[in-house]
Short mmCIF file of C-alpha atoms and ligand atoms in Angstrom, two decimals:
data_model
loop_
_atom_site.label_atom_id
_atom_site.label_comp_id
_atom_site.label_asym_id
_atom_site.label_seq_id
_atom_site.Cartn_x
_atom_site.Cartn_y
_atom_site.Cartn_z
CA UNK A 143 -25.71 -8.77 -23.30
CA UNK A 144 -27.30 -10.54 -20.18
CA UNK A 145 -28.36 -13.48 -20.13
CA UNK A 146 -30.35 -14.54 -17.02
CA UNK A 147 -30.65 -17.34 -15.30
CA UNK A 148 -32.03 -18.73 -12.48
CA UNK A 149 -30.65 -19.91 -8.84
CA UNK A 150 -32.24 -22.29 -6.99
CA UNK A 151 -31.92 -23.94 -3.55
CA UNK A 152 -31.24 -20.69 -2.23
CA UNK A 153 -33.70 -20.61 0.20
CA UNK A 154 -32.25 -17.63 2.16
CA UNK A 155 -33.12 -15.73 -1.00
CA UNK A 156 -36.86 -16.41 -0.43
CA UNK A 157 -37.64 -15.45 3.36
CA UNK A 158 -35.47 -14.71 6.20
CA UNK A 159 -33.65 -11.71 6.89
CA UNK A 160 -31.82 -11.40 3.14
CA UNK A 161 -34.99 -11.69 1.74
CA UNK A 162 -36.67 -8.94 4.21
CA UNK A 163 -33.82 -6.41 3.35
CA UNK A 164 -34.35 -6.94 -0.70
CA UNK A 165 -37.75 -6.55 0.22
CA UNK A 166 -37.38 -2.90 1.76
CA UNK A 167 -35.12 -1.68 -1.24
CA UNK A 168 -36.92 -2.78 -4.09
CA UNK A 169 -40.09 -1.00 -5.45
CA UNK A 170 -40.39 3.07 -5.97
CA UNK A 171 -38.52 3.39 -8.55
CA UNK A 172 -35.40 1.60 -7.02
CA UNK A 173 -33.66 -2.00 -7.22
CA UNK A 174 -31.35 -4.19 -5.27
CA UNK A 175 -29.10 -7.31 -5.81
CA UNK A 176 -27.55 -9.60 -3.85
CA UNK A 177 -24.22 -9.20 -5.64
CA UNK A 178 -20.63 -10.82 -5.72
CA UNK A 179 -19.06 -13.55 -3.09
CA UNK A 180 -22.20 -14.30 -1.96
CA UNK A 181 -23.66 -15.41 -5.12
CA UNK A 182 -20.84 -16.87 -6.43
CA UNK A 183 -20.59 -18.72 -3.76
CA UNK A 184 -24.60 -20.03 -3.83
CA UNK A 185 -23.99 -21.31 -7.09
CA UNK A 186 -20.98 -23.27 -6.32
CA UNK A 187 -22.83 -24.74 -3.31
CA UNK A 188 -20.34 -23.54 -0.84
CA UNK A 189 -21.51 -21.67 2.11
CA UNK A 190 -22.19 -18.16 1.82
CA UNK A 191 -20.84 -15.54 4.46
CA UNK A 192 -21.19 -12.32 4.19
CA UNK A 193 -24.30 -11.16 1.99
CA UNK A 194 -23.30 -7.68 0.02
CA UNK A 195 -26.05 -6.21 -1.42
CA UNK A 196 -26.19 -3.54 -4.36
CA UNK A 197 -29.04 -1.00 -5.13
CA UNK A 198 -29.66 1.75 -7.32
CA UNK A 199 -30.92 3.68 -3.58
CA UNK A 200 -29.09 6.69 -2.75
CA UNK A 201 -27.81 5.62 0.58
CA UNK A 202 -29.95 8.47 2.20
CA UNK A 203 -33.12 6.63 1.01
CA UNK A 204 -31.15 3.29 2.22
CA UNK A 205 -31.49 5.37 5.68
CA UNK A 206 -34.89 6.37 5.06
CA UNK A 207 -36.53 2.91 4.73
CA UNK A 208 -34.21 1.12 6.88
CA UNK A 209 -35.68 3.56 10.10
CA UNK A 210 -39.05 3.45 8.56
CA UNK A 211 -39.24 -0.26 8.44
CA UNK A 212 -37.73 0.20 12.31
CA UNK A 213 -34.49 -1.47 11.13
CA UNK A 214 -30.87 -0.11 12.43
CA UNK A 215 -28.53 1.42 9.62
CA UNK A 216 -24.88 2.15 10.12
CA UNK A 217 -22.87 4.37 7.66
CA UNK A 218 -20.29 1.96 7.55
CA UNK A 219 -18.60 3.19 4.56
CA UNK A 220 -20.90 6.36 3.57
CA UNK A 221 -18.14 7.89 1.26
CA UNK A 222 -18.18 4.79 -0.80
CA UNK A 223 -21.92 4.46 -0.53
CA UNK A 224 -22.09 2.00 1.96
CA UNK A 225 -24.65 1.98 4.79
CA UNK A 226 -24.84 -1.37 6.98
CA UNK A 227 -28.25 -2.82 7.51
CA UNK A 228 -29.33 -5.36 10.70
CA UNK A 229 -31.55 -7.47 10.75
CA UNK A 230 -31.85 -10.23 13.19
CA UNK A 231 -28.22 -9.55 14.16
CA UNK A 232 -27.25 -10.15 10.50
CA UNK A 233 -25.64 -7.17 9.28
CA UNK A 234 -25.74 -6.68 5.25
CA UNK A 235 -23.68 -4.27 3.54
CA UNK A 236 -25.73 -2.14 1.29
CA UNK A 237 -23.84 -0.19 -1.47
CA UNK A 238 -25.40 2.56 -4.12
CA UNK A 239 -23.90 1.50 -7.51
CA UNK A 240 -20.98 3.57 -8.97
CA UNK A 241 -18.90 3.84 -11.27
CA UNK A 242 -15.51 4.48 -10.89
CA UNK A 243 -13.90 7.94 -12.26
CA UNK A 244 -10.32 8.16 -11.10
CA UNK A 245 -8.12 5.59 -9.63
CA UNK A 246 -5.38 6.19 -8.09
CA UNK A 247 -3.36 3.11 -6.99
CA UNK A 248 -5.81 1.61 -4.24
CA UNK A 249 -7.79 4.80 -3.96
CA UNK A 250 -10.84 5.28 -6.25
CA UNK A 251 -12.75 8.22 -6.94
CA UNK A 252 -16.48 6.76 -7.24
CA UNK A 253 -19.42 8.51 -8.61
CA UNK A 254 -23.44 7.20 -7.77
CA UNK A 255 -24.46 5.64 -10.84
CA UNK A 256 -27.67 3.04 -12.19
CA UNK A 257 -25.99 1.27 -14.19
CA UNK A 258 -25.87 -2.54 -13.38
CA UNK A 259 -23.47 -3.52 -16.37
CA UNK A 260 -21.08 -0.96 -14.92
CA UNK A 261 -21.45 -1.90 -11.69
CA UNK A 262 -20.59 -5.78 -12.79
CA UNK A 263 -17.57 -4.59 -14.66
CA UNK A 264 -15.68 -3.06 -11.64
CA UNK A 265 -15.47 -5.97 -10.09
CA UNK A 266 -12.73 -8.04 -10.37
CA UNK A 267 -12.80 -11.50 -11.94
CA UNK A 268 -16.41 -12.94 -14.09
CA UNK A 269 -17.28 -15.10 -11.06
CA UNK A 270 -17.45 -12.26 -8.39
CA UNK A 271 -19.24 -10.04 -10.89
CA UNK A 272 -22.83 -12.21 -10.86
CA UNK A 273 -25.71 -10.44 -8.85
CA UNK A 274 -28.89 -12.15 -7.99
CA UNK A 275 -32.14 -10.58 -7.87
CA UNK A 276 -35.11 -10.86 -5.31
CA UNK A 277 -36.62 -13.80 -7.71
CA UNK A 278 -33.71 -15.43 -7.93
CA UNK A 279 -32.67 -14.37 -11.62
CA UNK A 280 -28.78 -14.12 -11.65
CA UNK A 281 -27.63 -11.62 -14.14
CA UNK A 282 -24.56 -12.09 -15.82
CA UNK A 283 -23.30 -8.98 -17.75
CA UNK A 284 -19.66 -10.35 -17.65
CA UNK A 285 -19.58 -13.91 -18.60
CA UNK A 286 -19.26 -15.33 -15.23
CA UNK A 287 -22.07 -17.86 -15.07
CA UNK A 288 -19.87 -19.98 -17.57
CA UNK A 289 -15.95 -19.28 -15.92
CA UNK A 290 -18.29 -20.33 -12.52
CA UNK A 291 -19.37 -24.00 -14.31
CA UNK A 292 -15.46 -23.84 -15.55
CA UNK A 293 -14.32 -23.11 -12.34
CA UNK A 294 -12.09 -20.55 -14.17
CA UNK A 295 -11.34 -17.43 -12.95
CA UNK A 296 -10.55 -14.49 -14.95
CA UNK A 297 -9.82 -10.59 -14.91
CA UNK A 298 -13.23 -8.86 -16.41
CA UNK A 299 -11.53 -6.44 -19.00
CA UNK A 300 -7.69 -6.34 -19.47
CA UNK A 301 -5.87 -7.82 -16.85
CA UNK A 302 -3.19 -5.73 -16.70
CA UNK A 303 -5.15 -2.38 -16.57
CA UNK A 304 -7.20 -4.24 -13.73
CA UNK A 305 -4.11 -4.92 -11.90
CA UNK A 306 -3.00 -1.26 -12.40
CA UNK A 307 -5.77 0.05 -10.73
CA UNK A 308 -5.54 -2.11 -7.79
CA UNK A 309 -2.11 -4.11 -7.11
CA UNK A 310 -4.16 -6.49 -4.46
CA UNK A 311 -6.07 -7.76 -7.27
CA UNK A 312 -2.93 -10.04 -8.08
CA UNK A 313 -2.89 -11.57 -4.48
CA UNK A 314 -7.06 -11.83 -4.80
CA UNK A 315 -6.20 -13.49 -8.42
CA UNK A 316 -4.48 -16.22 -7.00
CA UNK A 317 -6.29 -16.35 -3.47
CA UNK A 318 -9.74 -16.85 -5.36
CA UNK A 319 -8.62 -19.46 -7.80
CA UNK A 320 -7.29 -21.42 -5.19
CA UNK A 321 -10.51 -21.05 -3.04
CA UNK A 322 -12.81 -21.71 -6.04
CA UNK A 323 -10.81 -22.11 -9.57
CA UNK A 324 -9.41 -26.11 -11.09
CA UNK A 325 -6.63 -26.20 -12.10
CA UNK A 326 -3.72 -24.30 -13.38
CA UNK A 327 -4.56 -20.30 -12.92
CA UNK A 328 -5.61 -18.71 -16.26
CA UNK A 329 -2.53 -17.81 -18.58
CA UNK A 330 -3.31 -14.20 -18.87
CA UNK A 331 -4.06 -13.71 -15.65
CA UNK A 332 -0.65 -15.15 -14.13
CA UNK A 333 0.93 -13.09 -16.97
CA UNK A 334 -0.43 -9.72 -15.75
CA UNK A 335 0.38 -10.47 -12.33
CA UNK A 336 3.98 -11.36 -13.11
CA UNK A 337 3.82 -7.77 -15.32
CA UNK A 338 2.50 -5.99 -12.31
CA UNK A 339 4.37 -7.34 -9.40
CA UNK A 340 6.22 -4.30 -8.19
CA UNK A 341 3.06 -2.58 -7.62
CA UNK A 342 2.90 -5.54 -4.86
CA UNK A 343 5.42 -3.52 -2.58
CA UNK A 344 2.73 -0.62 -2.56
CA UNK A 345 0.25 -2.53 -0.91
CA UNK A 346 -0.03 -1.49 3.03
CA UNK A 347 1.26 -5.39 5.16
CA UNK A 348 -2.26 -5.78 6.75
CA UNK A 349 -3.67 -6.44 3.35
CA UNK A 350 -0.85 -8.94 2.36
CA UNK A 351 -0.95 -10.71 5.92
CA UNK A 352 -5.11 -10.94 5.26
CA UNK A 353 -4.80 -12.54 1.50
CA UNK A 354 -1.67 -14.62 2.36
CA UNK A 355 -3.37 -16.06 5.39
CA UNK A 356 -6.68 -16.82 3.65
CA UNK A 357 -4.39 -18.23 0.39
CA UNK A 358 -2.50 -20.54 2.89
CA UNK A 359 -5.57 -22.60 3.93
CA UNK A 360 -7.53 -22.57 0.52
CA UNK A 361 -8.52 -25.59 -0.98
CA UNK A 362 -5.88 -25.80 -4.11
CA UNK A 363 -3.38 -23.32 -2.34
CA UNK A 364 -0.56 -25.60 -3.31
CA UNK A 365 -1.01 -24.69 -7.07
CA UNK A 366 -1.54 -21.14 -6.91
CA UNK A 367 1.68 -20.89 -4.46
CA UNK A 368 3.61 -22.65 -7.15
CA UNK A 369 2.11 -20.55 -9.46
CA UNK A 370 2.99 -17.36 -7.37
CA UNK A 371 6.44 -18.67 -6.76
CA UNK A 372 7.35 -19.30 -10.31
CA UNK A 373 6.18 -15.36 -11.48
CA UNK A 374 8.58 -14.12 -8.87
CA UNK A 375 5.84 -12.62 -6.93
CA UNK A 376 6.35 -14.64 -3.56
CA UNK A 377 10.12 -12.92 -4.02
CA UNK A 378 8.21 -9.96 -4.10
CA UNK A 379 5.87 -10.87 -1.32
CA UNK A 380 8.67 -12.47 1.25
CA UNK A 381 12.12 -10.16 0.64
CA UNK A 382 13.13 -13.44 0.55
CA UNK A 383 12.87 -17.06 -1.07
CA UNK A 384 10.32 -19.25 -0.64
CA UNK A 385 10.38 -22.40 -0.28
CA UNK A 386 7.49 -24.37 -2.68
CA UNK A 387 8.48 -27.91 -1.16
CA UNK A 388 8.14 -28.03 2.09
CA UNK A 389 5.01 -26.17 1.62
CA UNK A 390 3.51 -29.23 -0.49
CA UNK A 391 5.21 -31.40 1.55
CA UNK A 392 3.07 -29.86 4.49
CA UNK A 393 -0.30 -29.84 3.10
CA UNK A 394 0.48 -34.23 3.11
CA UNK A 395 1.61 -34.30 6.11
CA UNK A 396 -1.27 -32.38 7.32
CA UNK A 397 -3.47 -34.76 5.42
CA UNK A 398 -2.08 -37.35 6.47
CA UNK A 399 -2.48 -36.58 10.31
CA UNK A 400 -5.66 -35.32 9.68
CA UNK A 401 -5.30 -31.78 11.01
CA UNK A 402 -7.35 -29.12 10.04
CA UNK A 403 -5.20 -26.52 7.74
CA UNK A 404 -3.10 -24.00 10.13
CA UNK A 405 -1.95 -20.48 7.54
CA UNK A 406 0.73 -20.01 10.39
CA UNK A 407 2.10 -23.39 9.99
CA UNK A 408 1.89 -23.78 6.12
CA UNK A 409 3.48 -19.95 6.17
CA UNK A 410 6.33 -21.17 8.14
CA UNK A 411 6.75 -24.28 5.44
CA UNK A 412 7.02 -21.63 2.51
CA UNK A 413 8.50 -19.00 3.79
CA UNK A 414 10.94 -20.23 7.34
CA UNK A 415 13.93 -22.10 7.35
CA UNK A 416 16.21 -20.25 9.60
CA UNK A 417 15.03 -17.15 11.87
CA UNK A 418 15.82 -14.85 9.70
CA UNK A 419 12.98 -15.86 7.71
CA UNK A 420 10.42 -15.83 10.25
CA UNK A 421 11.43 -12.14 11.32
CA UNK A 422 11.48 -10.41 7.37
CA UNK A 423 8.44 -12.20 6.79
CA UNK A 424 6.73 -11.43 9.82
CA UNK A 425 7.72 -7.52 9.50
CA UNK A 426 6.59 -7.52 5.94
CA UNK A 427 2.91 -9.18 6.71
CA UNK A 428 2.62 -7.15 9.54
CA UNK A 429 1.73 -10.91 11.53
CA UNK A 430 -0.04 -10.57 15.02
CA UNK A 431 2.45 -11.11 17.90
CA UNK A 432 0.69 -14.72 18.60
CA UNK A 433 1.50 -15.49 14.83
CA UNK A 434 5.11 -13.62 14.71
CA UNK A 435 6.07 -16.15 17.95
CA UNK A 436 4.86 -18.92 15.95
CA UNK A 437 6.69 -18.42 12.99
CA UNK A 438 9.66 -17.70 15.20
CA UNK A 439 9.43 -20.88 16.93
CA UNK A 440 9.96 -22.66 13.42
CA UNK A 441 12.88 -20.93 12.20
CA UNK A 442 14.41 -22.85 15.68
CA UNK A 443 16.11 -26.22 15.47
CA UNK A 444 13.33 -27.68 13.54
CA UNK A 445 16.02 -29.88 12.30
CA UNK A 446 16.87 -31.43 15.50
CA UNK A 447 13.06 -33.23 16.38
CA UNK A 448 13.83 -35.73 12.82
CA UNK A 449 14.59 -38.98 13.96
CA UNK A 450 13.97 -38.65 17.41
CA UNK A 451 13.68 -41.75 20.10
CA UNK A 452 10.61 -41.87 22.03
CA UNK A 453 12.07 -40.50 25.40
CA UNK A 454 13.44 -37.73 23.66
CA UNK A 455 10.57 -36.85 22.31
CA UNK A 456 9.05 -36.68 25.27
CA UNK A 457 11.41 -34.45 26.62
CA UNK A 458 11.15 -31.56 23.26
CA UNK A 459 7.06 -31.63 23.78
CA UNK A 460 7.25 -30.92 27.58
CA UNK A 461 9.89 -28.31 26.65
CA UNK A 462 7.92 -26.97 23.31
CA UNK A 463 4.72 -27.32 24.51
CA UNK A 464 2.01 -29.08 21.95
CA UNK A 465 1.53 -26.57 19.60
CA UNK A 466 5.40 -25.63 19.02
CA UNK A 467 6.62 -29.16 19.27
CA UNK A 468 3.93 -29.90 16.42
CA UNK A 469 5.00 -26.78 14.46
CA UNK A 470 8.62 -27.89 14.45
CA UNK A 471 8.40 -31.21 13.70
CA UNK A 472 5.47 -30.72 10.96
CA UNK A 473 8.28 -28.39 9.60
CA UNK A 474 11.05 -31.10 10.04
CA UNK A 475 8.90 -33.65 8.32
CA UNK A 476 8.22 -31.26 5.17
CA UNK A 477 11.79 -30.38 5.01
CA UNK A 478 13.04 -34.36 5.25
CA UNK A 479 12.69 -34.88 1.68
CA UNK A 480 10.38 -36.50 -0.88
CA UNK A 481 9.94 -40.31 -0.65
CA UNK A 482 10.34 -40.36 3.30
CA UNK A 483 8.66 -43.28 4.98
CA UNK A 484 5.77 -41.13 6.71
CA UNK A 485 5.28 -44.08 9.68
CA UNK A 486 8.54 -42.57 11.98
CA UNK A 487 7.08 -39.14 11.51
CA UNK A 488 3.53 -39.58 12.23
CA UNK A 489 4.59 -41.72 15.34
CA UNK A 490 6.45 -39.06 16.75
CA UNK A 491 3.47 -36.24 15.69
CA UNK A 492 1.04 -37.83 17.24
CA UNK A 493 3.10 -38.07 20.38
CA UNK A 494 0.89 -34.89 22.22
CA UNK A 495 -2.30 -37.35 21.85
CA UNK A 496 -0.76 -40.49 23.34
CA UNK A 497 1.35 -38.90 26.19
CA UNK A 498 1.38 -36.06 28.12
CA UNK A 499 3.95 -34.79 30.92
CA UNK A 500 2.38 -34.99 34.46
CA UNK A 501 3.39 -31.14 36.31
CA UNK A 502 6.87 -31.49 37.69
CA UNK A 503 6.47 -32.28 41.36
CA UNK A 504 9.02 -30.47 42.79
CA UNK A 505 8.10 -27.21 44.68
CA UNK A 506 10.45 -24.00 45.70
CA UNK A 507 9.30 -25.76 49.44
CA UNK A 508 11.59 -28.77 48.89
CA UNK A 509 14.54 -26.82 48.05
CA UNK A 510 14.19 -24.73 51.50
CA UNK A 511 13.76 -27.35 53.26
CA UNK A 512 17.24 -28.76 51.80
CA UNK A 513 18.50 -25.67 53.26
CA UNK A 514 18.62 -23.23 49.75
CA UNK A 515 17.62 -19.40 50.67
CA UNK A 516 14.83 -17.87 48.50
CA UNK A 517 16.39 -15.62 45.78
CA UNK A 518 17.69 -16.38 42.39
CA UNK A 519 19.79 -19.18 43.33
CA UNK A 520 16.57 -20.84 44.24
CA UNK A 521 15.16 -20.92 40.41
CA UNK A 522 18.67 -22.03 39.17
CA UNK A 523 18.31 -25.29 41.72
CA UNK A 524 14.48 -25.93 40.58
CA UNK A 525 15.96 -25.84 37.13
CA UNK A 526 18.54 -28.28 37.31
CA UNK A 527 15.80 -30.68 39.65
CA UNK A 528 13.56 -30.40 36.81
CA UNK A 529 16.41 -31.54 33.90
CA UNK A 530 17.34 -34.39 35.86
CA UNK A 531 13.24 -35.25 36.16
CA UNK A 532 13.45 -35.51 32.45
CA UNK A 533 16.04 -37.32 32.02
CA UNK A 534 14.49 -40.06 34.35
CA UNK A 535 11.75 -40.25 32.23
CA UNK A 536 9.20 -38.05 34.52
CA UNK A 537 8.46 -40.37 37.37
CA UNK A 538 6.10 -39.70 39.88
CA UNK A 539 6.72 -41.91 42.59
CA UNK A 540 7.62 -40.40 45.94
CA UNK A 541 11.23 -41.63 46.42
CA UNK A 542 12.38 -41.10 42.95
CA UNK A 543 11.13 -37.66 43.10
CA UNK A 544 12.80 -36.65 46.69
CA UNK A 545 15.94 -38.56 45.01
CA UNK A 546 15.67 -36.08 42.43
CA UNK A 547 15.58 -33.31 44.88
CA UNK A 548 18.58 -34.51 46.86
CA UNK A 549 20.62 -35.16 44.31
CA UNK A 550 19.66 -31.23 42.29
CA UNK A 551 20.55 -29.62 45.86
CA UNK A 552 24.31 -32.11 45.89
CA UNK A 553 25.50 -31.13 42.55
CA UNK A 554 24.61 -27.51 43.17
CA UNK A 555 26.32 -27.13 46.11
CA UNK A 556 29.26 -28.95 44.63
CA UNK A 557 29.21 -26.65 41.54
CA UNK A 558 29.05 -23.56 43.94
CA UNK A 559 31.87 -24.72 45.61
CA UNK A 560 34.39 -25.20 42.42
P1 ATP B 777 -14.43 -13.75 0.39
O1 ATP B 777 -15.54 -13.00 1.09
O2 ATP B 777 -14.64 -15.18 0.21
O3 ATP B 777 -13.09 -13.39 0.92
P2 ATP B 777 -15.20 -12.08 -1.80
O4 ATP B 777 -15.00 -12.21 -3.28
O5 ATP B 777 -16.60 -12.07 -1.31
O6 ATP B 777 -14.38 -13.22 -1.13
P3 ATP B 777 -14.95 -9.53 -0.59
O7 ATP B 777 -13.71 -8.83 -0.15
O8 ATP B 777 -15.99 -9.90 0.38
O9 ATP B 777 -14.43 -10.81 -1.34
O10 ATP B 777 -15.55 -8.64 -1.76
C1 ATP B 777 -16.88 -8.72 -2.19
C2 ATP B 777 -16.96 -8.44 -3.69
O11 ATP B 777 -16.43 -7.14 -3.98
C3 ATP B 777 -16.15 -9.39 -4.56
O12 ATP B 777 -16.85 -10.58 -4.86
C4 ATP B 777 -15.88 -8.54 -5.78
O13 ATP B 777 -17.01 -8.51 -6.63
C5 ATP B 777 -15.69 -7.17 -5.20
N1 ATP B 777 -14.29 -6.86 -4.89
C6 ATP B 777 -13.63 -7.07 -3.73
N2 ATP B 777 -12.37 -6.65 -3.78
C7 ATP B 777 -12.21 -6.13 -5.02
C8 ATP B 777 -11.11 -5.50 -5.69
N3 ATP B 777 -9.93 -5.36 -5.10
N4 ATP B 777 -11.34 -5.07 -6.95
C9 ATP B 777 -12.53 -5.20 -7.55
N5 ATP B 777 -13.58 -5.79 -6.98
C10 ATP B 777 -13.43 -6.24 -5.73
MG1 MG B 778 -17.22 -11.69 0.73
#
């Protein structure tokens, strides 16, 4: 049974480039939808992204009227029925119904089909299977209007056959609800997952790394991570253990320094304590090498920036640099415990936007001129100039700085000669 219903405030449904492409499809015999994210996301007032659009057009008469209304198609996904339609830059994804036959795993076999209903119930949970006509009616074939004003999100059919036909479904299952669900995640949905979680280890790492990044940052990630963790599936997902704590304990401190969510950072909380970690995981999620360095950085000595004075401090962010002295301590902070008096920690995180190091003065020039030769021995000299301009607190002033220099270039030549 449908029932529909109407959206409203969706201007972008009425004109503009969304309303131009509905506009081509429609008519002749044929219909389209905006369907899915898009107008799940309209009705929960969040903002909408990517517009997918369904029709009962073969995607050759997709082609046709697109180049007859001089707009530019790409076959984007033609063996799935997809052709992508721009307009004004905006590209829409346009897909011919179907209806699955086979499945195999990830892979389905689809056929072209007319069937909206159908089309609604190969989807995966009630609030991505809404679609929204050119009038605005939303038709609801799968009961997601209501799980959307519930903020519940559930598997259309039987969860666990869902799952078996597509094992990312259980990492989308807990990735939606914490983007757009309250609450605890439904009860047979976790269930299924937990049933299903060795079909995780079939899934290729780019997909993982792409839902566990988005699931990091979402709005109620900390309960679906619990969630996850408790059904053995971030086990599963890690090779390793993860650690639930210093993940919440991450999301405060974030909070609390008002920081925008980093999925690197709040990966390293749940999943890095030691090195080891940060290598597994980032092997298993296939990470970017930016992100894999990242994660590395955590697993290092995050334990030594707690309870810090200011000068050394100091000292760990000009070594670090910003972003890994933040990691590390962030991490050092969630690990410290519950109950920890947050005014120490948020002194010393906040250190990168009440101090930073001037450039170290000292030039390979000042060494020569002390008499060193250019080579390797050179570097080693600069190096030890450079600890002792730390441990004076970074001073800038001309004598302190040649003092420096002189007395680098003394104990070098003393250590050479012992
Ligand atoms: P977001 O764009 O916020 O990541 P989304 O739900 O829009 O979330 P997409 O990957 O853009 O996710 O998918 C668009 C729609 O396609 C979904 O709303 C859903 O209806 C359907 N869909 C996506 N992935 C699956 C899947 N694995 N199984 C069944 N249906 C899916
Ligand atoms: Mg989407």
């Amino acid at each position: 049974m449908s029932t529909p219903r109407v959206l409203s405030d969706a201007p972008w449904l009425r004109s503009g480039p969304t309303a131009r492409v509905l506009e081509l499809l429609n008519g002749h015999g044929e219909e389209a939808r905006v369907v899915g994210g898009a107008v799940r996301n309209a009705l929960l007032k969040r903002p909408v992204a990517d517009i997918d659009i369904a029709t009962t057009a073969l995607p050759s008469e997709v082609i046709r009227r697109a180049k007859a209304a001089g707009i530019k198609s790409v076959p984007t996904g033609i063996d799935h029925g997809t052709v992508t339609l721009v307009v004004d830059s905006h590209p829409f994804e346009v897909t011919t119904l179907r209806e699955d036959t086979e499945t195999f795993g990830r892979k389905a076999v689809v056929a072209f089909g007319r069937d909206w209903v159908r089309d609604a119930e190969r989807r995966d949970f009630t609030i991505n299977g809404l679609s929204v006509d050119a009038a605005g009616v939303v038709h609801d074939h799968v009961g997601g209007w209501d799980d959307i004003a519930a903020r519940r999100v559930r598997f259309i059919g039987d969860p666990h056959a869902r799952i078996a036909e597509d094992y990312l479904r259980i990492l989308r299952f807990f990735r939606i609800h914490a983007a757009y669900g309250a609450g605890e995640p439904d009860r047979a949905g976790i269930l299924a997952c937990i049933g299903g979680r060795a079909g995780l280890a079939t899934l290729s790492a780019e997909r993982v790394r792409m839902e566990m990044l988005k699931l990091m940052v979402a709005e109620g990630a900390a309960v679906a991570v619990q969630a996850m963790a408790d059904g053995g599936l971030l086990l599963q997902i890690f090779g390793g253990v993860a650690y639930t704590g210093p993940f919440i304990a991450m999301i405060a401190a974030e909070r609390l320094l008002g920081l925008p969510p980093d999925p690197v950072r709040r990966l390293g909380a749940l999943a890095v304590a030691v090195t080891e970690d940060a290598k597994r995981v980032a092997l298993r999620m296939r990470l970017t090498n930016a992100e894999t360095k990242a994660l590395d950085s955590m697993g290092h000595r995050w334990w030594r920036l707690a309870g810090m004075d200011e000068a050394i401090a100091r000292r760990r962010l000009y070594r670090l640099g910003e972003d890994r002295y933040r990691d590390r301590l962030m991490l050092a902070w969630a690990r410290a415990g519950r109950g920890v008096d947050p005014a120490p920690w948020r002194e010393l995180a906040t250190l990168p936007t009440r101090w930073s190091a001037s450039k170290f003065p000292l030039k390979a020039a000042d060494f020569i001129a002390r008499g060193i030769a250019q080579g390797p021995l050179l570097g080693q000299v600069l190096a030890l100039a450079e600890d002792g301009w730390l441990a004076a607190n970074f001073p800038l002033d001309e004598a302190a700085v040649q003092a420096i220099a002189d007395q680098a270039v003394a104990r070098f030549t003393r250590d050479l000669r012992l």
